[in-house]
Tab-separated table of C-alpha atoms in Angstrom:
chain	number	residue	atom	x	y	z
A	10	MET	CA	-0.104	0.073	-0.018
A	11	THR	CA	1.229	3.424	-0.776
A	12	VAL	CA	1.753	5.702	2.034
A	13	ILE	CA	1.021	9.616	1.501
A	14	VAL	CA	3.695	11.419	3.291
A	15	PRO	CA	2.468	14.339	5.264
A	16	VAL	CA	3.115	17.955	3.868
A	17	ARG	CA	5.278	18.827	6.835
A	18	HIS	CA	7.779	16.476	5.845
A	19	PRO	CA	10.522	18.449	3.796
A	20	GLU	CA	12.041	17.340	0.384
A	21	LEU	CA	15.442	17.382	1.709
A	22	PRO	CA	16.859	17.245	5.223
A	23	ARG	CA	17.010	20.781	6.960
A	24	LYS	CA	20.343	22.309	8.005
A	25	LEU	CA	21.515	21.769	11.412
A	26	PRO	CA	25.001	23.289	11.592
A	27	ALA	CA	25.872	22.505	15.148
A	28	MET	CA	24.676	18.883	14.887
A	29	ARG	CA	26.247	18.393	11.635
A	30	VAL	CA	29.726	19.164	13.233
A	31	LEU	CA	29.053	16.739	15.951
A	32	ALA	CA	27.599	14.083	13.321
A	33	ALA	CA	30.794	14.486	11.155
A	34	LEU	CA	33.212	13.807	14.100
A	35	LEU	CA	31.411	10.692	14.784
A	36	GLY	CA	31.334	9.477	11.089
A	37	VAL	CA	27.552	10.089	10.972
A	38	GLY	CA	26.336	10.898	7.449
A	39	ASP	CA	23.072	12.624	6.188
A	40	PRO	CA	20.146	10.372	5.954
A	41	THR	CA	19.952	8.089	2.737
A	42	PRO	CA	16.943	8.503	0.457
A	43	ALA	CA	15.454	5.332	1.857
A	44	ARG	CA	15.805	6.705	5.423
A	45	TRP	CA	14.378	10.101	4.413
A	46	LYS	CA	11.391	8.288	3.041
A	47	GLU	CA	11.012	6.207	6.135
A	48	LEU	CA	11.056	9.226	8.331
A	49	GLY	CA	8.257	10.761	6.258
A	50	GLU	CA	6.226	7.690	6.030
A	51	ALA	CA	6.839	7.266	9.973
A	52	LEU	CA	4.626	10.530	10.430
A	53	THR	CA	1.494	8.448	9.718
A	54	ILE	CA	2.272	5.484	12.095
A	55	GLY	CA	1.191	5.413	15.775
A	56	ASP	CA	1.870	2.555	18.448
A	57	PRO	CA	-0.459	-0.303	17.284
A	58	PRO	CA	-0.029	-2.451	20.244
A	59	MET	CA	-0.916	0.265	22.743
A	60	ASP	CA	-3.643	1.874	20.531
A	61	ALA	CA	-5.471	-1.336	20.483
A	62	VAL	CA	-5.427	-1.185	24.247
A	63	VAL	CA	-6.627	2.236	24.318
A	64	ASP	CA	-9.440	1.467	21.844
A	65	TRP	CA	-10.591	-1.253	24.310
A	66	MET	CA	-10.140	1.113	27.237
A	67	TYR	CA	-12.570	3.673	25.716
A	68	ARG	CA	-14.948	0.982	24.351
A	69	TYR	CA	-15.591	-0.391	28.030
A	70	GLY	CA	-15.237	2.920	29.722
A	71	LEU	CA	-12.261	4.324	31.559
A	72	ASP	CA	-13.732	4.113	34.971
A	73	VAL	CA	-13.612	0.303	34.541
A	74	THR	CA	-10.539	-0.169	32.416
A	75	TRP	CA	-7.970	2.369	33.832
A	76	PRO	CA	-7.876	0.360	37.147
A	77	LEU	CA	-7.464	-2.816	35.377
A	78	PHE	CA	-4.546	-1.298	33.494
A	79	GLU	CA	-2.927	-0.028	36.541
A	80	GLN	CA	-3.341	-3.322	38.514
A	81	ALA	CA	-1.671	-5.114	35.338
A	82	LEU	CA	1.311	-2.568	35.510
A	83	ALA	CA	1.665	-2.787	39.242
A	84	GLN	CA	1.197	-6.440	39.779
A	85	GLY	CA	2.189	-8.153	36.433
A	86	ILE	CA	-0.168	-9.763	34.057
A	87	ALA	CA	0.394	-13.297	35.329
A	88	GLU	CA	-1.257	-12.124	38.820
A	89	MET	CA	-4.408	-11.047	37.012
A	90	ARG	CA	-6.830	-13.856	36.723
A	91	GLY	CA	-9.243	-13.464	33.861
A	92	ALA	CA	-7.570	-10.338	32.466
A	93	PRO	CA	-9.116	-9.089	29.227
A	94	ALA	CA	-7.463	-10.266	26.000
A	95	PRO	CA	-6.348	-6.846	24.792
A	96	LEU	CA	-4.624	-6.135	28.192
A	97	ARG	CA	-3.148	-9.637	28.425
A	98	ASP	CA	-1.810	-9.638	24.698
A	99	PHE	CA	-0.079	-6.210	25.430
A	100	PHE	CA	1.366	-6.935	28.796
A	101	VAL	CA	2.621	-10.455	27.761
A	102	GLU	CA	4.579	-8.783	25.006
A	103	VAL	CA	5.960	-5.918	27.268
A	104	GLU	CA	6.828	-8.245	30.056
A	105	SER	CA	8.942	-10.551	27.660
A	106	PRO	CA	12.379	-8.469	27.146
A	107	PRO	CA	13.948	-8.398	23.953
A	108	ALA	CA	16.644	-10.811	23.285
A	109	TRP	CA	19.234	-8.132	23.015
A	110	LEU	CA	18.717	-6.725	26.375
A	111	GLU	CA	21.638	-6.684	28.927
A	112	ARG	CA	20.677	-5.607	32.183
A	113	ASP	CA	24.029	-5.049	33.391
A	114	ARG	CA	24.552	-2.422	30.723
A	115	LEU	CA	21.286	-0.754	31.886
A	116	HIS	CA	22.953	-0.368	35.432
A	117	ARG	CA	25.918	1.285	33.882
A	118	GLY	CA	23.752	3.420	31.433
A	119	ALA	CA	21.573	4.779	34.271
A	120	ARG	CA	24.619	5.620	36.366
A	121	VAL	CA	25.924	7.924	33.375
A	122	TYR	CA	22.880	10.012	33.680
A	123	ARG	CA	23.382	10.388	37.585
A	124	LEU	CA	27.098	11.376	36.856
A	125	GLY	CA	25.749	14.615	35.345
A	126	GLY	CA	24.154	15.906	38.352
A	127	ALA	CA	22.129	18.828	38.099
A	128	ASP	CA	24.057	20.399	35.153
A	129	GLY	CA	22.843	17.290	33.052
A	130	VAL	CA	19.338	18.079	33.983
A	131	TYR	CA	19.812	21.831	33.173
A	132	VAL	CA	20.982	20.833	29.653
A	133	ALA	CA	17.822	18.527	29.341
A	134	ARG	CA	15.661	21.599	30.213
A	135	ASP	CA	17.461	24.305	28.208
A	136	VAL	CA	18.471	22.389	25.142
A	137	SER	CA	16.211	19.267	24.784
A	138	PHE	CA	12.961	20.747	26.177
A	139	LEU	CA	13.210	24.199	25.298
A	140	GLY	CA	14.730	23.629	21.981
A	141	GLY	CA	12.241	21.180	21.090
A	142	TYR	CA	9.692	24.042	20.721
A	143	LEU	CA	11.538	24.418	17.366
A	144	ALA	CA	9.741	21.369	16.185
A	145	SER	CA	6.381	22.986	15.194
A	146	GLY	CA	4.684	19.854	14.150
A	147	PHE	CA	4.956	18.432	17.612
A	148	ASN	CA	3.803	21.722	18.934
A	149	LYS	CA	0.436	21.408	17.172
A	150	THR	CA	-0.256	18.399	19.151
A	151	LEU	CA	0.977	19.761	22.412
A	152	LEU	CA	-1.088	23.023	22.086
A	153	ARG	CA	-4.259	20.873	21.682
A	154	THR	CA	-3.650	19.255	25.079
A	155	GLY	CA	-3.881	22.690	26.721
A	156	ALA	CA	-0.150	22.883	27.259
A	157	LEU	CA	-0.119	26.792	26.705
A	158	GLU	CA	-2.886	27.250	29.339
A	159	LYS	CA	-1.456	24.993	31.838
A	160	GLY	CA	2.191	26.343	31.432
A	161	PRO	CA	5.723	24.637	31.109
A	162	ALA	CA	6.222	23.927	34.797
A	163	LYS	CA	4.119	21.053	35.105
A	164	ARG	CA	4.961	19.382	31.963
A	165	PHE	CA	8.800	19.746	32.585
A	166	ALA	CA	8.610	18.684	36.175
A	167	GLU	CA	6.733	15.340	34.822
A	168	THR	CA	9.291	14.768	32.115
A	169	ALA	CA	12.127	15.398	34.758
A	170	GLN	CA	10.472	12.906	37.136
A	171	TRP	CA	10.125	10.349	34.361
A	172	ALA	CA	13.887	10.757	33.622
A	173	LEU	CA	14.772	10.400	37.317
A	174	ASN	CA	12.665	7.147	37.487
A	175	VAL	CA	14.251	5.886	34.450
A	176	THR	CA	17.778	6.533	35.456
A	177	ALA	CA	17.386	5.366	39.280
A	178	GLU	CA	19.195	2.483	40.404
A	179	ASN	CA	17.191	-0.543	39.064
A	180	GLY	CA	14.787	1.736	37.786
A	181	LEU	CA	14.179	-0.290	34.633
A	182	GLN	CA	13.647	-3.644	36.540
A	183	PRO	CA	10.083	-5.082	35.952
A	184	GLY	CA	7.972	-3.185	38.238
A	185	GLY	CA	10.642	-0.391	38.916
A	186	PRO	CA	9.949	3.149	38.939
A	187	GLY	CA	11.150	3.807	35.399
A	188	TYR	CA	9.722	0.661	33.865
A	189	ARG	CA	6.057	1.797	35.197
A	190	SER	CA	6.381	5.452	34.357
A	191	THR	CA	7.372	4.570	30.659
A	192	ILE	CA	4.438	2.385	30.151
A	193	GLN	CA	2.270	5.071	31.749
A	194	VAL	CA	3.766	7.579	29.382
A	195	ARG	CA	3.054	5.116	26.455
A	196	LEU	CA	-0.616	4.971	27.521
A	197	ILE	CA	-0.865	8.677	27.842
A	198	HIS	CA	0.874	9.040	24.335
A	199	ALA	CA	-1.964	6.681	22.880
A	200	MET	CA	-4.686	8.688	24.529
A	201	VAL	CA	-3.482	11.849	23.135
A	202	ARG	CA	-2.862	10.652	19.737
A	203	ARG	CA	-6.457	9.239	19.577
A	204	ARG	CA	-8.210	12.299	21.003
A	205	VAL	CA	-6.285	14.800	18.994
A	206	ALA	CA	-6.556	12.944	15.657
A	207	ALA	CA	-10.396	13.108	16.028
A	208	MET	CA	-10.379	17.035	16.554
A	209	PRO	CA	-12.005	18.845	13.712
A	210	ASP	CA	-9.138	21.012	13.086
A	211	TRP	CA	-6.528	18.451	12.987
A	212	ARG	CA	-5.048	18.437	9.416
A	213	GLY	CA	-3.700	14.762	9.079
A	214	THR	CA	-2.805	15.265	5.414
A	215	GLU	CA	-0.564	18.196	6.363
A	216	TRP	CA	0.785	17.253	9.929
A	217	GLY	CA	0.592	13.385	9.993
A	218	LEU	CA	-0.758	11.513	12.848
A	219	PRO	CA	-0.443	12.958	16.258
A	220	VAL	CA	2.392	11.483	18.570
A	221	ASN	CA	3.754	9.554	15.445
A	222	GLN	CA	6.812	7.355	15.288
A	223	THR	CA	9.132	10.197	14.052
A	224	ASP	CA	7.973	12.526	16.612
A	225	MET	CA	8.265	9.718	19.282
A	226	ALA	CA	11.828	8.582	18.083
A	227	ALA	CA	13.026	12.463	18.113
A	228	THR	CA	11.506	13.049	21.578
A	229	LEU	CA	13.144	9.735	22.883
A	230	VAL	CA	16.724	10.710	21.751
A	231	GLY	CA	16.090	14.434	22.424
A	232	ALA	CA	15.125	13.682	25.967
A	233	LEU	CA	18.018	11.166	26.752
A	234	ILE	CA	20.745	11.573	24.229
A	235	ALA	CA	20.807	15.286	23.450
A	236	PRO	CA	21.541	16.086	27.166
A	237	LEU	CA	24.575	13.780	27.152
A	238	VAL	CA	25.720	15.511	23.836
A	239	GLY	CA	24.934	18.903	25.299
A	240	SER	CA	26.707	18.137	28.494
A	241	ILE	CA	30.047	17.568	26.865
A	242	PRO	CA	30.733	21.350	26.258
A	243	LEU	CA	30.295	21.747	29.977
A	244	GLY	CA	32.936	19.305	30.492
A	245	ILE	CA	30.832	16.312	31.403
A	246	ILE	CA	32.690	13.679	29.403
A	247	PRO	CA	31.981	9.909	30.437
A	248	PRO	CA	34.232	7.293	28.926
A	249	ARG	CA	32.871	6.098	25.464
A	250	ARG	CA	32.032	2.651	26.766
A	251	ASP	CA	29.654	4.218	29.271
A	252	LEU	CA	28.032	6.369	26.581
A	253	ASP	CA	27.447	3.175	24.655
A	254	ASP	CA	25.741	1.711	27.785
A	255	ALA	CA	23.518	4.833	28.092
A	256	ALA	CA	22.473	4.255	24.280
A	257	HIS	CA	21.428	0.654	25.319
A	258	LEU	CA	19.408	2.167	28.079
A	259	VAL	CA	17.762	4.442	25.495
A	260	ARG	CA	17.320	1.481	23.156
A	261	TYR	CA	15.363	-0.586	25.967
A	262	VAL	CA	13.376	2.772	27.095
A	263	GLY	CA	12.331	3.226	23.282
A	264	TRP	CA	11.395	-0.353	23.052
A	265	LEU	CA	9.118	-0.061	26.179
A	266	ILE	CA	7.532	3.269	25.041
A	267	GLY	CA	6.414	1.853	21.582
A	268	VAL	CA	9.226	3.480	19.257
A	269	GLN	CA	9.670	1.031	16.191
A	270	ASP	CA	13.093	-0.876	16.091
A	271	SER	CA	14.565	0.860	13.176
A	272	PHE	CA	14.665	4.070	15.199
A	273	LEU	CA	16.278	2.316	18.231
A	274	PRO	CA	20.110	3.098	18.628
A	275	THR	CA	22.576	0.064	19.252
A	276	ASP	CA	25.298	2.605	20.382
A	277	PHE	CA	26.102	6.042	21.074
A	278	ARG	CA	26.903	6.853	17.357
A	279	GLY	CA	23.709	5.233	16.565
A	280	ALA	CA	21.856	7.292	18.986
A	281	VAL	CA	23.423	10.659	17.518
A	282	ARG	CA	22.452	9.290	14.073
A	283	VAL	CA	18.763	9.085	15.167
A	284	LEU	CA	19.026	12.306	16.835
A	285	TYR	CA	20.541	14.022	13.737
A	286	HIS	CA	18.123	12.348	11.162
A	287	THR	CA	14.918	13.114	13.191
A	288	LEU	CA	15.882	16.772	13.998
A	289	SER	CA	16.884	17.387	10.362
A	290	ALA	CA	13.196	16.254	9.588
A	291	ILE	CA	11.091	18.082	12.240
A	292	THR	CA	12.898	21.276	12.952
A	293	ASP	CA	10.507	23.749	11.487
A	294	PRO	CA	9.789	26.536	13.911
A	295	ASP	CA	6.634	28.655	13.280
A	296	GLU	CA	4.169	30.808	15.327
A	297	THR	CA	3.802	28.126	18.060
A	298	THR	CA	7.392	28.030	18.915
A	299	PRO	CA	7.404	31.529	20.891
A	300	GLN	CA	4.071	30.773	22.135
A	301	LEU	CA	5.575	27.901	24.105
A	302	ALA	CA	9.139	28.921	24.576
A	303	ILE	CA	8.766	32.445	26.127
A	304	PRO	CA	6.715	31.164	29.030
A	305	MET	CA	9.420	28.488	29.667
A	306	ALA	CA	12.061	30.921	29.417
A	307	ASP	CA	10.521	32.861	32.214
A	308	ASP	CA	9.405	30.013	34.459
A	309	PRO	CA	12.581	30.148	36.708
A	310	LEU	CA	10.993	33.396	38.005
A	311	ASN	CA	8.344	31.206	39.645
A	312	TRP	CA	10.208	28.230	41.060
A	313	HIS	CA	10.449	27.262	44.715
A	314	TYR	CA	13.313	28.889	46.450
A	315	ARG	CA	14.045	28.438	50.253
A	316	ASN	CA	15.045	32.067	50.643
A	317	PHE	CA	15.331	35.140	48.646
A	318	PRO	CA	13.213	34.104	45.830
A	319	ALA	CA	12.636	37.195	43.666
A	320	LEU	CA	16.658	37.538	43.425
A	321	ARG	CA	17.256	33.676	42.920
A	322	GLY	CA	14.536	33.611	40.396
A	323	ARG	CA	16.238	36.375	38.258
A	324	ILE	CA	19.611	34.652	38.747
A	325	ALA	CA	18.222	31.258	37.689
A	326	ARG	CA	16.363	32.767	34.643
A	327	ALA	CA	20.006	34.305	33.530
A	328	GLN	CA	21.766	30.992	34.389
A	329	HIS	CA	19.332	28.880	32.147
A	330	LEU	CA	19.416	31.344	29.314
A	331	SER	CA	23.034	31.230	29.295
A	332	ILE	CA	23.142	27.638	28.946
A	333	ALA	CA	20.479	27.697	26.194
A	334	GLY	CA	22.291	30.597	24.269
A	335	ALA	CA	25.719	28.926	24.474
A	336	LEU	CA	24.279	25.564	23.237
A	337	LEU	CA	21.430	26.398	20.903
A	338	GLY	CA	23.034	29.469	19.294
A	339	PRO	CA	21.595	33.075	18.586
A	340	LYS	CA	19.576	32.032	15.328
A	341	ALA	CA	17.741	29.290	17.430
A	342	MET	CA	17.294	31.754	20.397
A	343	ARG	CA	15.552	34.508	18.103
A	344	ARG	CA	13.374	31.799	16.678
A	345	LEU	CA	12.298	30.708	20.164
A	346	GLY	CA	11.537	34.408	20.756
A	347	ILE	CA	13.901	34.722	23.697
A	348	PRO	CA	16.903	37.072	24.113
A	349	ALA	CA	19.340	35.953	21.241
A	350	TYR	CA	22.429	36.601	23.363
A	351	MET	CA	23.342	35.993	26.936
A	352	PRO	CA	26.802	35.788	28.030
A	353	PRO	CA	27.749	32.225	28.420
A	354	TRP	CA	28.804	32.692	32.208
A	355	TYR	CA	27.345	29.564	33.677
A	356	PRO	CA	28.996	27.039	31.114
A	357	LEU	CA	32.238	28.798	31.498
A	358	LEU	CA	32.113	28.482	35.389
A	359	ARG	CA	31.231	24.981	35.463
A	360	LEU	CA	33.593	23.717	32.677
A	361	PRO	CA	36.680	23.525	34.811
A	362	VAL	CA	34.779	21.778	37.743
A	363	ASN	CA	33.193	19.331	35.485
A	364	LEU	CA	36.502	18.432	33.657
A	365	VAL	CA	37.936	17.635	36.945
A	366	ARG	CA	35.032	15.499	37.997
A	367	SER	CA	35.273	13.753	34.589
A	368	VAL	CA	38.845	12.738	35.371
A	369	LEU	CA	37.872	11.662	39.113
A	370	ILE	CA	35.232	9.250	37.934
A	371	ARG	CA	37.869	7.194	36.412
A	372	LEU	CA	39.450	6.358	39.700
A	373	PRO	CA	38.435	3.193	41.565
A	374	GLY	CA	34.872	3.801	42.923
A	375	GLY	CA	34.885	7.326	41.643
A	376	ALA	CA	31.945	6.871	39.296
A	377	ASP	CA	29.825	5.454	42.090
A	378	ARG	CA	30.477	8.255	44.191
A	379	ALA	CA	29.908	10.713	41.662
A	380	ALA	CA	26.910	9.053	40.528
A	381	ALA	CA	25.507	9.291	44.223
A	382	ARG	CA	26.302	13.028	44.566
A	383	GLY	CA	24.806	13.675	41.320
A	384	ARG	CA	21.553	11.979	42.208
A	385	ARG	CA	21.354	14.173	45.278
A	386	ALA	CA	21.859	17.445	43.238
A	387	GLN	CA	19.286	16.219	40.564
A	388	GLU	CA	16.453	15.482	43.367
A	389	ALA	CA	17.383	18.833	44.916
A	390	PHE	CA	16.665	20.530	41.520
A	391	GLN	CA	13.404	18.617	41.214
A	392	TRP	CA	12.364	20.147	44.660
A	393	THR	CA	13.146	23.566	43.266
A	394	LEU	CA	10.693	22.990	40.360
A	395	THR	CA	7.966	21.295	42.459
A	396	GLY	CA	8.246	22.258	46.276
A	397	SER	CA	6.377	19.928	48.360
A	398	ASN	CA	3.875	18.961	45.636
A	399	SER	CA	4.147	15.402	44.193
A	400	VAL	CA	4.631	14.644	40.710
A	401	VAL	CA	2.124	12.403	38.764
A	402	ILE	CA	3.493	11.226	35.540
A	403	GLY	CA	0.760	12.258	32.934
A	404	GLU	CA	-1.133	14.507	35.192
A	405	SER	CA	-0.599	17.500	32.869
A	406	VAL	CA	-2.691	15.693	30.156
A	407	ARG	CA	-4.689	13.103	32.098
A	408	GLY	CA	-8.456	14.021	31.854
A	409	PHE	CA	-7.737	15.485	28.308
A	410	GLY	CA	-8.077	12.047	26.665
């Protein structure tokens, strides 16, 4: 069957100068014509296994089926007697790990993210999350979930909590916090896809399917690989083997969240390849870009500080703009609608500190000590985002579906 590629897919890859330099250093080339065609066609593909579960949930009513889904996720499908077939089929597949999975590599890969400490989360926020608004096709889905009215704080807090869960010690073990929250995100994606696609103003021939495979692959590597790439200029340089293990973690998370195999990386270079190729397909800022980016740039003014909140809010705003400006560049900043230049004072301050730490992690026991210290810093930043409020994965769109 011939697939009609949505209009939003460009004829040729868009230019990404900064990514192109990194790709060249790693020996990653531009997408082949076959890969480019696949990226365009993937804009029309959702997540059939989870979409079938969601169809069943709506057919029988969310008040009945949602608790059953949560029970299967918490206890495992084998513990549910008489589980409905759609639920059983899905969880039997998800609970059967792929043959390529190596759990010791998941352990080392998760540690890489904890090594980055708060700086790694800052890069995730200021490059991956804020820079992600340059992808206007995804913005069109996001705006229809009420993201503009709800503001960026809740959505980023949920994303950060998901990342903390995924990279926790044993977080991806069956029943672990990362495993459960990833499946919950997959469910929310399918509900959003179903609801937005049915909206009368959704233009499928132009935009494709909401939360499609191309956007999901870009979001996956954007959330978990782009922060590793962006942390290198800040002096956070893990050993290459550890980066490959981090890519193995990304591969498993992508498998759990419903990304098709052809977009799952097998090593760090492959992860950068997916990042480069997907971004060259979806980066296309429009009027929705500043709509979403400007409130996020100003969000540090409203975070939770234990003392001097007004002063610390202004400093934090400047700090995060300095990271974004240094790593995204002035052209991207202008397209985001935020100040095009902020002196890169924070990256310059952190560079020597992180370089020393990158050396120390190679000493016996150094990586484990740095990972423990880094996780404490990440959790402290999460408190700054949320205060005493608990974070529920998917809460910002739950009820929307």
